[in-house]
PDB file of N, CA and C in Angstrom:
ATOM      1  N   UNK A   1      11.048   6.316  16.106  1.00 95.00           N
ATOM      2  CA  UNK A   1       9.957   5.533  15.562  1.00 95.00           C
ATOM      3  C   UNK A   1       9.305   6.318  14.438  1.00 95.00           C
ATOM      4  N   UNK A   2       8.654   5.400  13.767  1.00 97.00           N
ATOM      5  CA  UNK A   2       8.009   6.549  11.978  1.00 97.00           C
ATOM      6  C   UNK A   2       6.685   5.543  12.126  1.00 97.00           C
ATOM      7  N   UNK A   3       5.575   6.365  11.710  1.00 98.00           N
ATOM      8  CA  UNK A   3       4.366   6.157  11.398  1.00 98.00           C
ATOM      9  C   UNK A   3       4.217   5.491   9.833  1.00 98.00           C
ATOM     10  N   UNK A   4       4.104   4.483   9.107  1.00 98.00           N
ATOM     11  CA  UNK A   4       3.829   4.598   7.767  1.00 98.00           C
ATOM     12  C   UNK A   4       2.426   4.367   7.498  1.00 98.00           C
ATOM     13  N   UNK A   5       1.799   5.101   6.517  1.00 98.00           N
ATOM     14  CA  UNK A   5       0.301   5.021   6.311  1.00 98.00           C
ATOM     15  C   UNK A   5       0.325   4.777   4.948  1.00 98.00           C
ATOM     16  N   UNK A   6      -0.218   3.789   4.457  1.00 98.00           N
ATOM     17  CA  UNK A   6      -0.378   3.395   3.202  1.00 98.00           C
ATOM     18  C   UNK A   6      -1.707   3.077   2.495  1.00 98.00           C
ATOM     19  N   UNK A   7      -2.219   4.159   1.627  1.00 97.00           N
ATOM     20  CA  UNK A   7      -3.247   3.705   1.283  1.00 97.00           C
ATOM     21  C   UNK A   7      -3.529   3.450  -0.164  1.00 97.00           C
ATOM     22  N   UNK A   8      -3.917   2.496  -0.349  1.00 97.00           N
ATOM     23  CA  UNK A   8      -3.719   1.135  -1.582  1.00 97.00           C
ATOM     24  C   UNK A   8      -5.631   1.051  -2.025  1.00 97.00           C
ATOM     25  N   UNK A   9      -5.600  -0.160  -3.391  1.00 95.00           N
ATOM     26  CA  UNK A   9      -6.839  -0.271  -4.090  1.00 95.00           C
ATOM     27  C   UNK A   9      -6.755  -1.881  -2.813  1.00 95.00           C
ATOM     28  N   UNK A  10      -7.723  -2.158  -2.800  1.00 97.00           N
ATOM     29  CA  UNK A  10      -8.409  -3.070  -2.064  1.00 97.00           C
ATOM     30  C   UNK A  10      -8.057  -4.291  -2.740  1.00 97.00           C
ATOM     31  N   UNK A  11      -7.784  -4.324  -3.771  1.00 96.00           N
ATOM     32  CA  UNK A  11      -7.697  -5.692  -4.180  1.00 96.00           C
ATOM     33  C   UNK A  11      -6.268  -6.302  -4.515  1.00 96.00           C
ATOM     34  N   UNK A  12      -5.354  -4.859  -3.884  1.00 97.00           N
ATOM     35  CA  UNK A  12      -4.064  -5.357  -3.623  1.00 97.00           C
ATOM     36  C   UNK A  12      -3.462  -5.394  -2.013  1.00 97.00           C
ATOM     37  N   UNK A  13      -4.452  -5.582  -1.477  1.00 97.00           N
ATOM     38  CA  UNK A  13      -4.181  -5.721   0.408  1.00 97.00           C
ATOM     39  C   UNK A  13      -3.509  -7.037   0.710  1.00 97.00           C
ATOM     40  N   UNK A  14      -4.346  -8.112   0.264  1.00 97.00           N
ATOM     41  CA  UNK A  14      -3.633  -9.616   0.428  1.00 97.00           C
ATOM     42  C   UNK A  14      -2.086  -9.478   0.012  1.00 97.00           C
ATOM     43  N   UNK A  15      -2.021  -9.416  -0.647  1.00 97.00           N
ATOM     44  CA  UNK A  15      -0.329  -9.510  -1.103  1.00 97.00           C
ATOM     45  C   UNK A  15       0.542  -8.324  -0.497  1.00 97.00           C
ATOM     46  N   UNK A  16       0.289  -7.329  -0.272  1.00 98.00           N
ATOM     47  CA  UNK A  16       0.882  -6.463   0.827  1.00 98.00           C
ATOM     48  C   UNK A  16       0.765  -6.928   1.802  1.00 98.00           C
ATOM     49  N   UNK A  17      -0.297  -7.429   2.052  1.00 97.00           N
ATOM     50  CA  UNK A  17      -0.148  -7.919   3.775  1.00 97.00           C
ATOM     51  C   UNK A  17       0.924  -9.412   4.208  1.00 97.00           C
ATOM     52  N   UNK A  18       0.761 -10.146   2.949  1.00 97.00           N
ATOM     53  CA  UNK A  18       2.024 -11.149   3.082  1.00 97.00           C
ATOM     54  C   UNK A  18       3.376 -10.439   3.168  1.00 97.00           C
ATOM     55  N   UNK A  19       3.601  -9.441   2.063  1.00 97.00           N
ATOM     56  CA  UNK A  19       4.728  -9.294   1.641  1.00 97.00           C
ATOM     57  C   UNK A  19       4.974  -8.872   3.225  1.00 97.00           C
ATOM     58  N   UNK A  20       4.094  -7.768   3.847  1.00 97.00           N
ATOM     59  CA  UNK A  20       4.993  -7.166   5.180  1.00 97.00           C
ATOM     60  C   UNK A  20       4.938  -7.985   6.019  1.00 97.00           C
ATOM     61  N   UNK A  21       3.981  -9.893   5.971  1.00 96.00           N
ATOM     62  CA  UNK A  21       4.325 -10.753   7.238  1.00 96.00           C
ATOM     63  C   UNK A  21       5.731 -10.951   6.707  1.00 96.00           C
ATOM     64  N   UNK A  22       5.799 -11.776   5.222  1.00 96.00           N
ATOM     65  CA  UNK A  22       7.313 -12.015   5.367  1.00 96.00           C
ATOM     66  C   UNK A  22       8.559 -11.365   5.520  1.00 96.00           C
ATOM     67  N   UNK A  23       8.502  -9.601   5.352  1.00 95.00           N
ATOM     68  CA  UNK A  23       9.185  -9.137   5.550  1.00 95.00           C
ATOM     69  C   UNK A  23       9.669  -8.852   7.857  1.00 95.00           C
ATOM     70  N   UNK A  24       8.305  -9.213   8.104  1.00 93.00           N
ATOM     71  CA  UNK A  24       8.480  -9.372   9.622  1.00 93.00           C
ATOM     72  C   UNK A  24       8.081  -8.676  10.558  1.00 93.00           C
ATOM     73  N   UNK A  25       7.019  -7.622  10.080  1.00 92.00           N
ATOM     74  CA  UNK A  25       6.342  -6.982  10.508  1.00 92.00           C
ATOM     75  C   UNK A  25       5.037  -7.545  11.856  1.00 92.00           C
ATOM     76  N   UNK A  26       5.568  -6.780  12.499  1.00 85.00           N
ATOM     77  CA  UNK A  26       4.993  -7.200  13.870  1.00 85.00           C
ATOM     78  C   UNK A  26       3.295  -7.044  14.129  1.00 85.00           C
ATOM     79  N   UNK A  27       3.159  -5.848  13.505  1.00 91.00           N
ATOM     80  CA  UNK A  27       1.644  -5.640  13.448  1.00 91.00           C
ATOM     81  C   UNK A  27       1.032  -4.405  12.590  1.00 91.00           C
ATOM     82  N   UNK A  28      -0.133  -4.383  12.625  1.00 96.00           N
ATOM     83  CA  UNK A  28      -0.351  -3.018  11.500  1.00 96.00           C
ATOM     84  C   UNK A  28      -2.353  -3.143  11.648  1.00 96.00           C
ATOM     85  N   UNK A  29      -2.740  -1.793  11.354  1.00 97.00           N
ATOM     86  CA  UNK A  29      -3.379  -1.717  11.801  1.00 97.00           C
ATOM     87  C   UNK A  29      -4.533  -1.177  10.179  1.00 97.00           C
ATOM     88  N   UNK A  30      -5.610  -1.498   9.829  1.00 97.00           N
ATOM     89  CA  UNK A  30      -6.237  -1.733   8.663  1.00 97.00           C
ATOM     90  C   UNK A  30      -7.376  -0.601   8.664  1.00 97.00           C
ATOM     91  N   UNK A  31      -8.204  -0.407   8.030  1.00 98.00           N
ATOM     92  CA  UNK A  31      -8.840   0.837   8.002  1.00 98.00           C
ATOM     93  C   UNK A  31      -9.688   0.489   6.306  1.00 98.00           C
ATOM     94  N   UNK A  32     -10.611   0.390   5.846  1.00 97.00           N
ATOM     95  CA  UNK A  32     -11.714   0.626   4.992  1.00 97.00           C
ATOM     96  C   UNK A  32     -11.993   2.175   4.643  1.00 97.00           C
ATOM     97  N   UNK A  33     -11.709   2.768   3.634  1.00 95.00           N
ATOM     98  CA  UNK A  33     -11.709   3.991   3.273  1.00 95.00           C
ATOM     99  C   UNK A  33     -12.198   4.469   2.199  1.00 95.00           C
ATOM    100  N   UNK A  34     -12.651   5.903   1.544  1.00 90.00           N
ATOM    101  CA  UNK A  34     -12.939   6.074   0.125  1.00 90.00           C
ATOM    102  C   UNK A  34     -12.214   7.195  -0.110  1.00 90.00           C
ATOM    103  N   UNK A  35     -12.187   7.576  -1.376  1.00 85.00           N
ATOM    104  CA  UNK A  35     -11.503   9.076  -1.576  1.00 85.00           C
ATOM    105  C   UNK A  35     -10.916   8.454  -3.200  1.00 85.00           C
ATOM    106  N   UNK A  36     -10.346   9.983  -3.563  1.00 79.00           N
ATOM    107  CA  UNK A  36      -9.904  10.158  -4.924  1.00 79.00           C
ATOM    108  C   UNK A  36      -8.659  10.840  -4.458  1.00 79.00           C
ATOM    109  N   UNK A  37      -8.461  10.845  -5.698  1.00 78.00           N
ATOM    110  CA  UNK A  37      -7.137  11.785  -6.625  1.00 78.00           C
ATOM    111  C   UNK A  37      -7.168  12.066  -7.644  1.00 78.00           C
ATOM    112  N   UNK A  38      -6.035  12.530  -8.117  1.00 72.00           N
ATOM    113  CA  UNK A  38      -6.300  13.483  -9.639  1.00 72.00           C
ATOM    114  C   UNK A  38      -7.187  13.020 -10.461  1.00 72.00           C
ATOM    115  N   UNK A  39      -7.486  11.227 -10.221  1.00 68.00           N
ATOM    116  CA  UNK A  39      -8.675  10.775 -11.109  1.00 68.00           C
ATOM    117  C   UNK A  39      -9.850  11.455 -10.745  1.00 68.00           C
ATOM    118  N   UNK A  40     -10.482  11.864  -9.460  1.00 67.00           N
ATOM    119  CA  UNK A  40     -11.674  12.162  -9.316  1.00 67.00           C
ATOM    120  C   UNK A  40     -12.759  11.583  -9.479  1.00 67.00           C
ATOM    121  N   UNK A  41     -12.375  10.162  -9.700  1.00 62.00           N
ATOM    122  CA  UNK A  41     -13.424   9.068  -9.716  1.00 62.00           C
ATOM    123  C   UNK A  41     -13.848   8.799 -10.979  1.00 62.00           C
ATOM    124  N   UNK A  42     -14.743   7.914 -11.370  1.00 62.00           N
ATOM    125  CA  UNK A  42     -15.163   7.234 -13.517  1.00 62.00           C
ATOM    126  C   UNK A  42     -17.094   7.588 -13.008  1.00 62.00           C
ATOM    127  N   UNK A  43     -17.205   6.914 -14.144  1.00 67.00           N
ATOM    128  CA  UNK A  43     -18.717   6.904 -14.067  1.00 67.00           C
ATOM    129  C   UNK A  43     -19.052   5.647 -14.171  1.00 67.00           C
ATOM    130  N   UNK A  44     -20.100   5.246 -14.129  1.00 65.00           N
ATOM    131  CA  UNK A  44     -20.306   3.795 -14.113  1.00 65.00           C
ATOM    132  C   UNK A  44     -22.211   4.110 -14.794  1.00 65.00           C
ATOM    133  N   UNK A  45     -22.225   2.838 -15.580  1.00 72.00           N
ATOM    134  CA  UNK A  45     -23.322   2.783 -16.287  1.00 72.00           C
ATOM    135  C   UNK A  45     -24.133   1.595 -15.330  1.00 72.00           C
ATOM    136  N   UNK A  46     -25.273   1.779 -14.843  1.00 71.00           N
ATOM    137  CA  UNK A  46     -26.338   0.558 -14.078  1.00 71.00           C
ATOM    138  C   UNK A  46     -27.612   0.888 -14.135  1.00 71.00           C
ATOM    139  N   UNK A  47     -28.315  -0.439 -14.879  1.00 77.00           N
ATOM    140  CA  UNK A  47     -29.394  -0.493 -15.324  1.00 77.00           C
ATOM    141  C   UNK A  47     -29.605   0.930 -16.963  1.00 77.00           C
ATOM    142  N   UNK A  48     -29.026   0.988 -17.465  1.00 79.00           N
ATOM    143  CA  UNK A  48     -29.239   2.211 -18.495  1.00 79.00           C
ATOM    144  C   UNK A  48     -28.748   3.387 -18.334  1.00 79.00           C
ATOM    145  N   UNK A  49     -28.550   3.524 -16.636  1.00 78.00           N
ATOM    146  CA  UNK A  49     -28.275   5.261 -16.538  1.00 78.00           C
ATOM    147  C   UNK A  49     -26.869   5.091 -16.169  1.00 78.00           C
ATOM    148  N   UNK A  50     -26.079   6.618 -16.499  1.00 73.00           N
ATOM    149  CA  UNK A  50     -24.999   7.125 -15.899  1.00 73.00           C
ATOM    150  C   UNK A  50     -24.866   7.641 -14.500  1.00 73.00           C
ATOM    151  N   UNK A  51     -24.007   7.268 -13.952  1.00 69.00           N
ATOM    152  CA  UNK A  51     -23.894   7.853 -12.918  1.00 69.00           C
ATOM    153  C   UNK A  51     -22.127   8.193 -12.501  1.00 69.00           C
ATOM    154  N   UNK A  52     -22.123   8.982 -11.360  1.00 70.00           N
ATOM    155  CA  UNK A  52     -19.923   8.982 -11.314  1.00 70.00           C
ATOM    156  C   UNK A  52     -19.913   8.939  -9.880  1.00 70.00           C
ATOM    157  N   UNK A  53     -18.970   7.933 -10.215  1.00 69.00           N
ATOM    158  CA  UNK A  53     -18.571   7.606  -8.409  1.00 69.00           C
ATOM    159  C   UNK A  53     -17.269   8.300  -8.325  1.00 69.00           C
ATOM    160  N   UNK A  54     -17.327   9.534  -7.477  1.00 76.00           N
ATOM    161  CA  UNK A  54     -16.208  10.211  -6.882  1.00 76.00           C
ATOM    162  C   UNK A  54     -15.296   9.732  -5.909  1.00 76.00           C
ATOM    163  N   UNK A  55     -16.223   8.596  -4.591  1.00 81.00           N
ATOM    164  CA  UNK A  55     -15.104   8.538  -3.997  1.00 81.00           C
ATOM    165  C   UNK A  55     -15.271   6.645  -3.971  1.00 81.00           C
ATOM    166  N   UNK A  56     -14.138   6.286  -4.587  1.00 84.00           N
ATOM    167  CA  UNK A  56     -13.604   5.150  -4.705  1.00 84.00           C
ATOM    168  C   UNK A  56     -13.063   4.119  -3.396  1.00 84.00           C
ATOM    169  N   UNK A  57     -13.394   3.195  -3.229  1.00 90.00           N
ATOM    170  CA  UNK A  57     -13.080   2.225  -2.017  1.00 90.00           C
ATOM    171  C   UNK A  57     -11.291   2.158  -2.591  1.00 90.00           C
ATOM    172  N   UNK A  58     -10.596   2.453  -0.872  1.00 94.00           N
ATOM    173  CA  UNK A  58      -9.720   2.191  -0.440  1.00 94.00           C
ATOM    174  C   UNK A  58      -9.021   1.177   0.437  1.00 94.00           C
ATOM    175  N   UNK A  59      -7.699   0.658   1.075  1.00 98.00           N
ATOM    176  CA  UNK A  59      -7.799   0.363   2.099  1.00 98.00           C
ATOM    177  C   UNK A  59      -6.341   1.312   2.868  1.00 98.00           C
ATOM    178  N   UNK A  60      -6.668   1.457   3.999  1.00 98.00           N
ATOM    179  CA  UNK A  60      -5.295   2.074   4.696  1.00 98.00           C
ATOM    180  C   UNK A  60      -5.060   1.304   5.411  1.00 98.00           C
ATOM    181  N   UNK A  61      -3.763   0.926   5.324  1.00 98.00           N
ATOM    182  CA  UNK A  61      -2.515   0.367   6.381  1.00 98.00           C
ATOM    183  C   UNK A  61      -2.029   1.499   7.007  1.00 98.00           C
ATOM    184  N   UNK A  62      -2.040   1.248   8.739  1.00 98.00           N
ATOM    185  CA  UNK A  62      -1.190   1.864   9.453  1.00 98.00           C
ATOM    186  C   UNK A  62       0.371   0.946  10.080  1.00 98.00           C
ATOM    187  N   UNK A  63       1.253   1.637  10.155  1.00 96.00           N
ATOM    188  CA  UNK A  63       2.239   0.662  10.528  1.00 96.00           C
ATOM    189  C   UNK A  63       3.667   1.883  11.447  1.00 96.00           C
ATOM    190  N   UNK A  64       3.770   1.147  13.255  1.00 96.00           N
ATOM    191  CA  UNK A  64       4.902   2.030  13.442  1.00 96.00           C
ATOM    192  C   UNK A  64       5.887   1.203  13.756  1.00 96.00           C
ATOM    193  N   UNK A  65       6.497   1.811  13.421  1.00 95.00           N
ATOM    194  CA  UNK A  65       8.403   0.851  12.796  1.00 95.00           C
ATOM    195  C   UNK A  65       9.537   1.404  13.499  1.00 95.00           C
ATOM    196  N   UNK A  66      10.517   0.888  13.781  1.00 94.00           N
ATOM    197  CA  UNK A  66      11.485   1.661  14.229  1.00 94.00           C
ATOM    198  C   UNK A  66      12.052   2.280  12.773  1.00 94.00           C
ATOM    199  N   UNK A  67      12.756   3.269  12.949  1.00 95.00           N
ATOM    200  CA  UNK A  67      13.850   4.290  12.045  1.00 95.00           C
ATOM    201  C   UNK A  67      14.368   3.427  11.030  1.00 95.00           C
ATOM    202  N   UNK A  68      15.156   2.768  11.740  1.00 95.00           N
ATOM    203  CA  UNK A  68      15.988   1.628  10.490  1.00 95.00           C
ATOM    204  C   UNK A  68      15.501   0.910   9.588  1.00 95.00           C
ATOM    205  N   UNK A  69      14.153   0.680   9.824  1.00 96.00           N
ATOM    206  CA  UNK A  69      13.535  -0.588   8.588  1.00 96.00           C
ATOM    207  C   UNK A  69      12.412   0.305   7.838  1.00 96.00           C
ATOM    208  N   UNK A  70      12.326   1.547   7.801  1.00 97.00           N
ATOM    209  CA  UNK A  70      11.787   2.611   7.233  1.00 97.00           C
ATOM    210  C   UNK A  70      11.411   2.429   5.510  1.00 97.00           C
ATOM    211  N   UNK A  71      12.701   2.730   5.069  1.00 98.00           N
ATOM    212  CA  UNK A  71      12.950   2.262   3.442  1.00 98.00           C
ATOM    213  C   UNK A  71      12.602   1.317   3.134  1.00 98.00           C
ATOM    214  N   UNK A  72      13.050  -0.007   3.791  1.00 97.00           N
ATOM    215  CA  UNK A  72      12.594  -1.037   3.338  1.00 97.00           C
ATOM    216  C   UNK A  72      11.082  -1.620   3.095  1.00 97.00           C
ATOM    217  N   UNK A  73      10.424  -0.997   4.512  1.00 98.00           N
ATOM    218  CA  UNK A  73       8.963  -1.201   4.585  1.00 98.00           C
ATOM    219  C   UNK A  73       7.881  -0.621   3.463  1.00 98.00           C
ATOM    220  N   UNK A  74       8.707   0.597   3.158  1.00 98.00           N
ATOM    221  CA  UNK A  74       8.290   1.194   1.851  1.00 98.00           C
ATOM    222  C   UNK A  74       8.219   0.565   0.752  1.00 98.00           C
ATOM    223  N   UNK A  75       9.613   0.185   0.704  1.00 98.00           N
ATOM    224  CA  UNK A  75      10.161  -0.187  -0.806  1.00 98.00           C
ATOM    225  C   UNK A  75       9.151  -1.884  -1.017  1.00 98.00           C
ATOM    226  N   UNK A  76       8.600  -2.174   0.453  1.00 98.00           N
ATOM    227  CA  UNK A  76       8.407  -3.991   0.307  1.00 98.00           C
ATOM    228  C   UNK A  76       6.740  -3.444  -0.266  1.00 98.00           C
ATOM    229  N   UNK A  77       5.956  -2.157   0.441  1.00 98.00           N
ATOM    230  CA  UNK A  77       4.563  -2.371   0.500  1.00 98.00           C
ATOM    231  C   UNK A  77       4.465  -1.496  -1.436  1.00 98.00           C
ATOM    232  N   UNK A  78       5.031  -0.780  -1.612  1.00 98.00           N
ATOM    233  CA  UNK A  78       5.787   0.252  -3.298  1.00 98.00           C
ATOM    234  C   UNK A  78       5.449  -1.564  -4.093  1.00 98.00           C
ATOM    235  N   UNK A  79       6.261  -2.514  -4.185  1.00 97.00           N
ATOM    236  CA  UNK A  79       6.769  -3.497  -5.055  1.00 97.00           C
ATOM    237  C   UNK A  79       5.042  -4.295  -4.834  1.00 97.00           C
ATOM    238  N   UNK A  80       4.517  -4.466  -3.671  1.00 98.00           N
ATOM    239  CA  UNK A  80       2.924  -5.420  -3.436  1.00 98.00           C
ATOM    240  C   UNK A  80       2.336  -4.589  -3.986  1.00 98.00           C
ATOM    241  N   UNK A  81       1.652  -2.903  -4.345  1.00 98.00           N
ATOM    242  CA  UNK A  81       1.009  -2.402  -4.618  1.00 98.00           C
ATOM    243  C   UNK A  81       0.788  -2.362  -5.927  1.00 98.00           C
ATOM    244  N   UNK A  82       2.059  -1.868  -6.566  1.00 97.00           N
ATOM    245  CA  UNK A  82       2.295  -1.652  -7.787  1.00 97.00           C
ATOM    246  C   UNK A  82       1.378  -2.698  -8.903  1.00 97.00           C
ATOM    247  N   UNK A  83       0.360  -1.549  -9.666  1.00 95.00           N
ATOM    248  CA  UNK A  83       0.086  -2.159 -11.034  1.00 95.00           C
ATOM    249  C   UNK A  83       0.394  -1.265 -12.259  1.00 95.00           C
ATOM    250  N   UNK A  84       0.830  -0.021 -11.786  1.00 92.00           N
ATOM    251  CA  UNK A  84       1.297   0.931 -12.917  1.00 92.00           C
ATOM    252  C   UNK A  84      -0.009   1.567 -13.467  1.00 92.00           C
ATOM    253  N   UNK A  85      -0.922   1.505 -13.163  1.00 87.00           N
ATOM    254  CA  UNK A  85      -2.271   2.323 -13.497  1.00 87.00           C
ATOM    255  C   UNK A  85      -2.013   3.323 -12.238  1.00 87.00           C
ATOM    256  N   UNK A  86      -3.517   4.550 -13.030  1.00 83.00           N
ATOM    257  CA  UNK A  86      -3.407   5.385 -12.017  1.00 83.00           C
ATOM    258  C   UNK A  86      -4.284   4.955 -10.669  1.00 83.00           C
ATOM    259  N   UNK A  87      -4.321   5.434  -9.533  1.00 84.00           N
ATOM    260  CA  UNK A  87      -4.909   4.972  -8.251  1.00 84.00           C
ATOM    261  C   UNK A  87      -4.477   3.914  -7.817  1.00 84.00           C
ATOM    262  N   UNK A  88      -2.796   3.493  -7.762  1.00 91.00           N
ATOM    263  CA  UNK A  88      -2.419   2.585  -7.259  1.00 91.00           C
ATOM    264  C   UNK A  88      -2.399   3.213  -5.871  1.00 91.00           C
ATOM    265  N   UNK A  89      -2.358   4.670  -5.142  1.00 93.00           N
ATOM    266  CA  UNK A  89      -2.079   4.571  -4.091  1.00 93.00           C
ATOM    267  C   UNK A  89      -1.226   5.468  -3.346  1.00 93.00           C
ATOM    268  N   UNK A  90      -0.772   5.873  -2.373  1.00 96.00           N
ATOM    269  CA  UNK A  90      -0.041   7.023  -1.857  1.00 96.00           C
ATOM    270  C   UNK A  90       0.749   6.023  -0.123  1.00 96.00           C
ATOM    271  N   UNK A  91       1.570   6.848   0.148  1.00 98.00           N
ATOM    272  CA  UNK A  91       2.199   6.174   0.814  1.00 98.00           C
ATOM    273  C   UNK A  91       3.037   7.421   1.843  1.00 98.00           C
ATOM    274  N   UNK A  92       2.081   7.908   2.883  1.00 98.00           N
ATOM    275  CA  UNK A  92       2.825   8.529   4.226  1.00 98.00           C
ATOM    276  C   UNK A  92       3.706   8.244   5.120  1.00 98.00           C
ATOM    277  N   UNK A  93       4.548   8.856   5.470  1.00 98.00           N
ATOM    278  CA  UNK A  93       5.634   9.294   6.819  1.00 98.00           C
ATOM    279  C   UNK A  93       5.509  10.049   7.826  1.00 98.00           C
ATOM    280  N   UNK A  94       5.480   9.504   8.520  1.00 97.00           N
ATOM    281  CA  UNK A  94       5.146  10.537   9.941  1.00 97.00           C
ATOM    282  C   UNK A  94       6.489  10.014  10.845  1.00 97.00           C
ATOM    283  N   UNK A  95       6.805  11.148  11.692  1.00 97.00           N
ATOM    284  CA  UNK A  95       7.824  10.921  12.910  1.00 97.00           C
ATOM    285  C   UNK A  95       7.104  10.846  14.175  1.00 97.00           C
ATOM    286  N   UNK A  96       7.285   9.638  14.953  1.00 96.00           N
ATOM    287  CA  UNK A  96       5.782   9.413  16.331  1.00 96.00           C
ATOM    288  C   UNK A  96       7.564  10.035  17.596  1.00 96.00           C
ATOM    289  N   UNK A  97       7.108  10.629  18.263  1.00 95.00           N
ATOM    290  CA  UNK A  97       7.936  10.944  19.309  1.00 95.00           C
ATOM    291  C   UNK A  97       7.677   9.865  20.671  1.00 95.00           C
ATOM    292  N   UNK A  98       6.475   9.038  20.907  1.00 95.00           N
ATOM    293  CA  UNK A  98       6.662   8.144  21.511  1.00 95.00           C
ATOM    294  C   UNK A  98       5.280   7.389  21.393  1.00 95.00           C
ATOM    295  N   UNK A  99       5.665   6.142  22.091  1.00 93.00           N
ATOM    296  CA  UNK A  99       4.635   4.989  22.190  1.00 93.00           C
ATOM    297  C   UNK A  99       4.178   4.640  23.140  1.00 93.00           C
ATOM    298  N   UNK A 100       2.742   4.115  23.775  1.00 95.00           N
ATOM    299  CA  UNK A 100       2.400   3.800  25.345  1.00 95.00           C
ATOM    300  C   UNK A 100       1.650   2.348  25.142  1.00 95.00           C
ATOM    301  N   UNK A 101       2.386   1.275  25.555  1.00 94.00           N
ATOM    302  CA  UNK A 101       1.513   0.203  25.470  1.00 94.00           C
ATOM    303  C   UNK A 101       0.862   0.294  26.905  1.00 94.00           C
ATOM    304  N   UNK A 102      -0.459   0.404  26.983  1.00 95.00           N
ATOM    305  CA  UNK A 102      -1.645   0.134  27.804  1.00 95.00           C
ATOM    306  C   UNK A 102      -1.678  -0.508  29.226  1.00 95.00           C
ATOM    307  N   UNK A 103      -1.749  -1.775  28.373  1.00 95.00           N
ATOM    308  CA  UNK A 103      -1.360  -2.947  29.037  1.00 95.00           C
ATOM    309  C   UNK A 103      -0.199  -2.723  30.712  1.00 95.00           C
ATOM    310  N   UNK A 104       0.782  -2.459  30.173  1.00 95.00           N
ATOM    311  CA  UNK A 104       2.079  -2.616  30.976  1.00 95.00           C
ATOM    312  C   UNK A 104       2.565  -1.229  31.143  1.00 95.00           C
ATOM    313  N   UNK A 105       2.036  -0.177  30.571  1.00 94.00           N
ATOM    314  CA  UNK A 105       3.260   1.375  30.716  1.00 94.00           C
ATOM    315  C   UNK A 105       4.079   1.039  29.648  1.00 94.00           C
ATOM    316  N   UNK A 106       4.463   0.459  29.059  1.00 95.00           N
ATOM    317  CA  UNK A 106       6.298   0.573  28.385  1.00 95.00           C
ATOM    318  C   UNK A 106       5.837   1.263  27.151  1.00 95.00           C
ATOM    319  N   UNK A 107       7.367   2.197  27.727  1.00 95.00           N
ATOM    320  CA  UNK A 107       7.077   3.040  26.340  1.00 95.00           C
ATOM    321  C   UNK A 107       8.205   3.261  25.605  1.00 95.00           C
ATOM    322  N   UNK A 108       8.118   4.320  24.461  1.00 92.00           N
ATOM    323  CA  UNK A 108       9.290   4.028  23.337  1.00 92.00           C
ATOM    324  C   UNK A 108       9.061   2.796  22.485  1.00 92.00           C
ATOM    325  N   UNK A 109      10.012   2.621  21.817  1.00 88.00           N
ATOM    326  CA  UNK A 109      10.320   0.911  20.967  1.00 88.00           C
ATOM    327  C   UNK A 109       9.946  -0.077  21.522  1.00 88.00           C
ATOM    328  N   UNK A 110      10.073  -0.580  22.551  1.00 89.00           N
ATOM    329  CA  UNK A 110       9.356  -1.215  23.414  1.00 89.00           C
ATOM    330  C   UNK A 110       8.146  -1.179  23.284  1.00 89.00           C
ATOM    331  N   UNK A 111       7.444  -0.555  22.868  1.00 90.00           N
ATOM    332  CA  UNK A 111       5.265  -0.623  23.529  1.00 90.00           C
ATOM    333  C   UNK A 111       5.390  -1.121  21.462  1.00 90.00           C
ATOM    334  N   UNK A 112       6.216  -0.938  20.626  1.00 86.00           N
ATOM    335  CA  UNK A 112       5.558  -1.315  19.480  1.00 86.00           C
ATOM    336  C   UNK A 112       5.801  -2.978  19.332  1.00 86.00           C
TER     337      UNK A 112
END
């Protein structure tokens, strides 16, 4: 099983989030976030004055997948994100060694 964590500009969530229903994604888990990167955030002018917003609204997708649909899940949430500016976004891998659904015990591939 692989962890993917994807964190995207907010105003490209809707269309990632289709792209991974139609791709068939079972579930995923959402998160409201701020932070930078090499941008380090702009400044913004209100009411007359300057000011710089460092940490910028995010959103994170969590998502655990089996092994095999790995690339693809990438390559589907890579193609929804994409605007070719900077702060489109970063996109983690993690290896989960196992899963516990609650509910019932089952674990492994099964509890996702």
């Amino acid at each position: 099983m692989t962890k993917i964590e994807a964190i995207i500009r907010p105003n490209k969530f809707e269309s990632v989030k289709e792209a991974l229903i139609q791709f068939g994604t079972e579930g995923m888990t959402l998160s409201e976030v701020r932070g930078h990167g090499r941008q380090k955030g702009h400044t913004e002018v209100y009411r007359g004055r300057e000011y710089g917003v460092d940490l910028l609204p995010k959103i994170k997708i969590e998502l655990i997948v089996q092994d095999n649909v790995v690339e693809s899940i990438i390559e589907t949430i890579q193609n929804a994100a994409y605007t070719g500016s900077i702060a489109d976004g970063k996109i983690f891998v993690y290896k989960i060694d196992d899963a516990i659904r609650i509910r019932n015990q089952e674990r492994g591939t099964g509890a996702i």
